CSV table of C-alpha atoms in Angstrom, one decimal:
chain,number,residue,atom,x,y,z
S,1,MET,CA,-96.8,-62.0,153.6
S,2,GLU,CA,-96.2,-65.3,151.8
S,3,LEU,CA,-99.1,-66.2,149.4
S,4,THR,CA,-100.6,-69.7,149.9
S,5,ILE,CA,-103.5,-71.2,148.0
S,6,ASP,CA,-105.7,-70.6,151.1
S,7,THR,CA,-104.8,-67.0,151.5
S,8,TRP,CA,-105.4,-66.5,147.8
S,9,LYS,CA,-108.7,-68.4,147.6
S,10,LYS,CA,-110.5,-66.7,150.4
S,11,PRO,CA,-110.7,-63.1,148.9
S,12,THR,CA,-110.9,-64.2,145.3
S,13,THR,CA,-113.8,-66.5,146.1
S,14,THR,CA,-115.6,-63.6,147.9
S,15,ILE,CA,-115.0,-61.5,144.8
S,16,PHE,CA,-116.4,-64.2,142.5
S,17,ASN,CA,-119.4,-64.8,144.7
S,18,GLY,CA,-120.1,-61.0,144.9
S,19,ILE,CA,-120.0,-60.8,141.1
S,20,LEU,CA,-122.3,-63.8,140.8
S,21,LEU,CA,-124.8,-62.3,143.3
S,22,TYR,CA,-124.9,-58.8,141.7
S,23,VAL,CA,-125.3,-60.3,138.2
S,24,ILE,CA,-128.1,-62.6,139.2
S,25,CYS,CA,-129.9,-59.9,141.3
S,26,GLY,CA,-129.3,-57.3,138.6
S,27,PHE,CA,-131.0,-59.6,136.0
S,28,LEU,CA,-133.9,-60.3,138.5
S,29,TYR,CA,-134.2,-56.6,139.3
S,30,GLY,CA,-134.6,-55.7,135.6
S,31,MET,CA,-137.1,-58.5,135.1
S,32,PHE,CA,-139.2,-57.6,138.2
S,33,ASN,CA,-139.0,-53.9,137.4
S,34,SER,CA,-140.5,-54.6,133.9
S,35,MET,CA,-143.2,-56.9,135.4
S,36,ALA,CA,-144.0,-54.3,138.1
S,37,THR,CA,-144.4,-51.6,135.5
S,38,VAL,CA,-146.7,-53.7,133.3
S,39,SER,CA,-148.7,-55.0,136.3
S,40,SER,CA,-149.2,-51.5,137.6
S,41,PHE,CA,-151.5,-50.9,134.7
S,42,PHE,CA,-153.7,-53.6,136.1
S,43,SER,CA,-153.3,-52.5,139.7
S,44,THR,CA,-151.5,-55.8,140.5
S,45,GLY,CA,-147.9,-54.5,140.6
S,46,GLY,CA,-147.3,-54.6,144.3
S,47,PHE,CA,-146.0,-58.2,144.4
S,48,PHE,CA,-143.5,-57.5,141.6
S,49,THR,CA,-142.5,-54.2,143.2
S,50,ILE,CA,-141.6,-56.0,146.4
S,51,LEU,CA,-139.6,-58.6,144.4
S,52,LYS,CA,-137.9,-55.8,142.5
S,53,TRP,CA,-136.7,-54.1,145.7
S,54,ILE,CA,-135.6,-57.4,147.2
S,55,SER,CA,-133.5,-58.1,144.1
S,56,PHE,CA,-132.1,-54.6,144.3
S,57,ILE,CA,-130.9,-55.2,147.9
S,58,GLY,CA,-129.3,-58.4,146.6
S,59,LEU,CA,-127.6,-56.5,143.9
S,60,ILE,CA,-126.1,-54.0,146.4
S,61,ALA,CA,-125.1,-57.0,148.7
S,62,GLY,CA,-123.3,-58.5,145.7
S,63,TYR,CA,-121.4,-55.2,145.2
S,64,VAL,CA,-120.5,-55.1,148.9
S,65,LEU,CA,-119.1,-58.7,148.7
S,66,TYR,CA,-117.1,-57.7,145.6
S,67,ILE,CA,-115.7,-54.7,147.5
S,68,MET,CA,-114.9,-56.7,150.6
S,69,GLY,CA,-113.2,-59.3,148.5
S,70,LEU,CA,-111.1,-56.7,146.6
S,71,ASP,CA,-110.2,-55.0,149.9
S,72,SER,CA,-109.0,-58.3,151.4
S,73,PHE,CA,-107.3,-59.2,148.1
S,74,LYS,CA,-105.2,-56.1,147.9
S,75,LYS,CA,-103.9,-56.6,151.4
S,76,ILE,CA,-102.2,-59.9,150.5
S,77,LEU,CA,-100.6,-58.7,147.3
S,78,PRO,CA,-97.3,-57.1,146.6
S,79,GLU,CA,-97.4,-53.3,146.5
S,80,ALA,CA,-97.7,-52.8,142.7
S,81,ASP,CA,-100.4,-55.5,142.4
S,82,ALA,CA,-102.2,-54.1,145.4
S,83,ALA,CA,-102.2,-50.6,143.7
S,84,SER,CA,-103.8,-52.2,140.6
S,85,VAL,CA,-106.4,-53.9,142.6
S,86,GLY,CA,-107.0,-50.6,144.4
S,87,LYS,CA,-107.9,-49.0,141.1
S,88,ILE,CA,-110.4,-51.8,140.5
S,89,PHE,CA,-111.7,-51.3,144.0
S,90,LEU,CA,-112.3,-47.6,143.3
S,91,GLY,CA,-113.9,-48.4,140.0
S,92,VAL,CA,-116.4,-50.8,141.7
S,93,ILE,CA,-117.2,-48.1,144.3
S,94,LEU,CA,-117.9,-45.6,141.5
S,95,GLY,CA,-120.1,-48.3,139.9
S,96,ILE,CA,-122.2,-48.4,143.0
S,97,VAL,CA,-122.4,-44.6,143.1
S,98,ALA,CA,-123.5,-44.6,139.5
S,99,LEU,CA,-126.2,-47.2,140.2
S,100,ILE,CA,-127.6,-45.2,143.1
S,101,ILE,CA,-127.5,-41.7,141.6
S,102,ALA,CA,-129.0,-43.0,138.3
S,103,PHE,CA,-132.4,-42.9,140.2
S,104,ILE,CA,-132.2,-39.1,140.1
S,105,PRO,CA,-134.1,-38.0,137.0
S,106,ILE,CA,-132.0,-36.4,134.2
S,107,ALA,CA,-129.0,-35.1,136.3
S,108,GLY,CA,-128.6,-38.5,137.9
S,109,TRP,CA,-128.6,-40.2,134.5
S,110,ILE,CA,-125.8,-37.9,133.3
S,111,LEU,CA,-123.8,-38.1,136.5
S,112,GLY,CA,-124.4,-41.8,136.7
S,113,GLY,CA,-123.2,-42.2,133.1
S,114,LEU,CA,-120.0,-40.3,133.9
S,115,CYS,CA,-119.4,-42.3,137.1
S,116,ASN,CA,-119.9,-45.5,135.1
S,117,LEU,CA,-117.5,-44.4,132.4
S,118,THR,CA,-114.9,-43.4,135.0
S,119,SER,CA,-115.5,-46.8,136.7
S,120,PHE,CA,-114.8,-48.7,133.5
S,121,PHE,CA,-111.6,-46.8,132.8
S,122,LEU,CA,-110.3,-47.3,136.4
S,123,MET,CA,-110.9,-51.0,136.2
S,124,LEU,CA,-109.4,-51.1,132.7
S,125,ILE,CA,-106.2,-49.5,134.0
S,126,GLY,CA,-106.2,-52.0,137.0
S,127,PHE,CA,-106.7,-55.1,134.9
S,128,ASN,CA,-104.1,-53.9,132.3
S,129,SER,CA,-101.5,-53.6,135.0
S,130,LEU,CA,-102.3,-57.0,136.5
S,131,LYS,CA,-102.2,-58.8,133.1
S,132,GLY,CA,-98.6,-57.6,132.7
S,133,SER,CA,-97.5,-58.0,136.3
S,134,ALA,CA,-94.4,-60.1,136.9
S,135,THR,CA,-95.5,-60.8,140.5
S,136,PHE,CA,-99.1,-61.9,139.6
S,137,PRO,CA,-99.5,-65.7,139.1
S,138,ILE,CA,-99.5,-66.9,135.5
S,139,LYS,CA,-103.2,-68.1,135.4
S,140,ALA,CA,-104.3,-65.0,137.2
S,141,ARG,CA,-102.5,-62.8,134.6
S,142,SER,CA,-104.5,-64.7,132.0
S,143,GLY,CA,-107.7,-63.9,133.9
S,144,ALA,CA,-106.7,-60.3,134.2
S,145,GLY,CA,-106.2,-60.2,130.4
S,146,THR,CA,-109.7,-61.6,129.9
S,147,LEU,CA,-111.1,-59.0,132.3
S,148,PHE,CA,-109.2,-56.3,130.4
S,149,VAL,CA,-110.8,-57.3,127.1
S,150,ALA,CA,-114.2,-57.6,128.8
S,151,MET,CA,-113.9,-54.0,130.1
S,152,ILE,CA,-113.0,-52.7,126.5
S,153,LEU,CA,-116.0,-54.6,125.1
S,154,GLY,CA,-118.1,-53.2,127.9
S,155,VAL,CA,-117.3,-49.6,126.8
S,156,VAL,CA,-117.9,-50.6,123.2
S,157,GLY,CA,-121.2,-52.2,124.2
S,158,VAL,CA,-122.4,-49.0,126.0
S,159,ILE,CA,-121.5,-46.8,123.0
S,160,ILE,CA,-123.2,-49.2,120.5
S,161,GLY,CA,-126.2,-49.3,122.8
S,162,TRP,CA,-126.9,-45.7,121.9
S,163,ILE,CA,-127.6,-46.5,118.2
S,164,PRO,CA,-131.3,-46.5,117.6
S,165,LEU,CA,-133.0,-49.9,117.2
S,166,ILE,CA,-130.1,-52.3,116.5
S,167,GLY,CA,-128.0,-50.7,119.3
S,168,TRP,CA,-130.1,-52.4,122.1
S,169,ILE,CA,-129.7,-55.8,120.4
S,170,LEU,CA,-126.0,-55.5,119.6
S,171,GLY,CA,-125.3,-53.8,123.0
S,172,GLY,CA,-127.1,-56.6,124.8
S,173,LEU,CA,-125.2,-59.2,122.9
S,174,ILE,CA,-121.9,-57.6,123.7
S,175,SER,CA,-123.0,-57.3,127.4
S,176,LEU,CA,-123.7,-61.0,127.5
S,177,ILE,CA,-120.2,-61.7,126.1
S,178,CYS,CA,-118.7,-59.4,128.7
S,179,LEU,CA,-120.6,-61.2,131.4
S,180,ILE,CA,-119.3,-64.6,130.3
S,181,MET,CA,-115.7,-63.1,130.0
S,182,THR,CA,-116.0,-61.6,133.5
S,183,PHE,CA,-116.9,-65.0,135.0
S,184,VAL,CA,-114.1,-66.7,133.1
S,185,GLY,CA,-111.6,-64.0,134.1
S,186,TRP,CA,-112.4,-64.0,137.8
S,187,ASN,CA,-112.6,-67.8,137.8
S,188,ASN,CA,-109.0,-68.0,136.4
S,189,ILE,CA,-107.8,-65.5,139.0
S,190,LYS,CA,-109.7,-67.4,141.8
S,191,ASN,CA,-108.2,-70.8,140.7
S,192,ALA,CA,-104.7,-69.5,140.1
S,193,ASP,CA,-101.8,-71.0,142.1
S,194,PRO,CA,-100.2,-68.0,143.8
S,195,THR,CA,-96.8,-69.8,143.9
S,196,ALA,CA,-96.7,-70.1,140.1
S,197,VAL,CA,-95.5,-66.6,139.2
């Protein structure tokens, strides 16, 4: 299949919008979850609990968009690039699994953490392959490189987050940097000219 700007834009825009949705809803979920917890002490947490679950559904919808975009994207790419996007695809699915099983006390946290770590490494491998691909557009390679660095920082942020007291602050700051890099990276991929290899 010959790549055109239109065939390139459709799946990459879906990916970008999915990421945007799950990031916004993930932030709202955390905020409403905290508000519901505090409000429950005053017997007024019902409203925030409803908002928390609505934002959780939005978070899952964002992941679904991301997966649909990745699935469409790998179908239009050359075989080697499609395999790399397939690793990212599998990593995102493991991320959803980690998100869901993290609700199981203790065992879910451990299994969720392992799924998340595996997810990070799969995506790291996928982005590493794409940033060096001879068939991936130049601007998209730059975006994949940015996403590769964001994945490394993400792992570092999770590890630093385990340090008592300052870990939350440093881990949060690193997560914010990763978030910005993720938007920049996918935006570069989305806006790449598929004919400029």
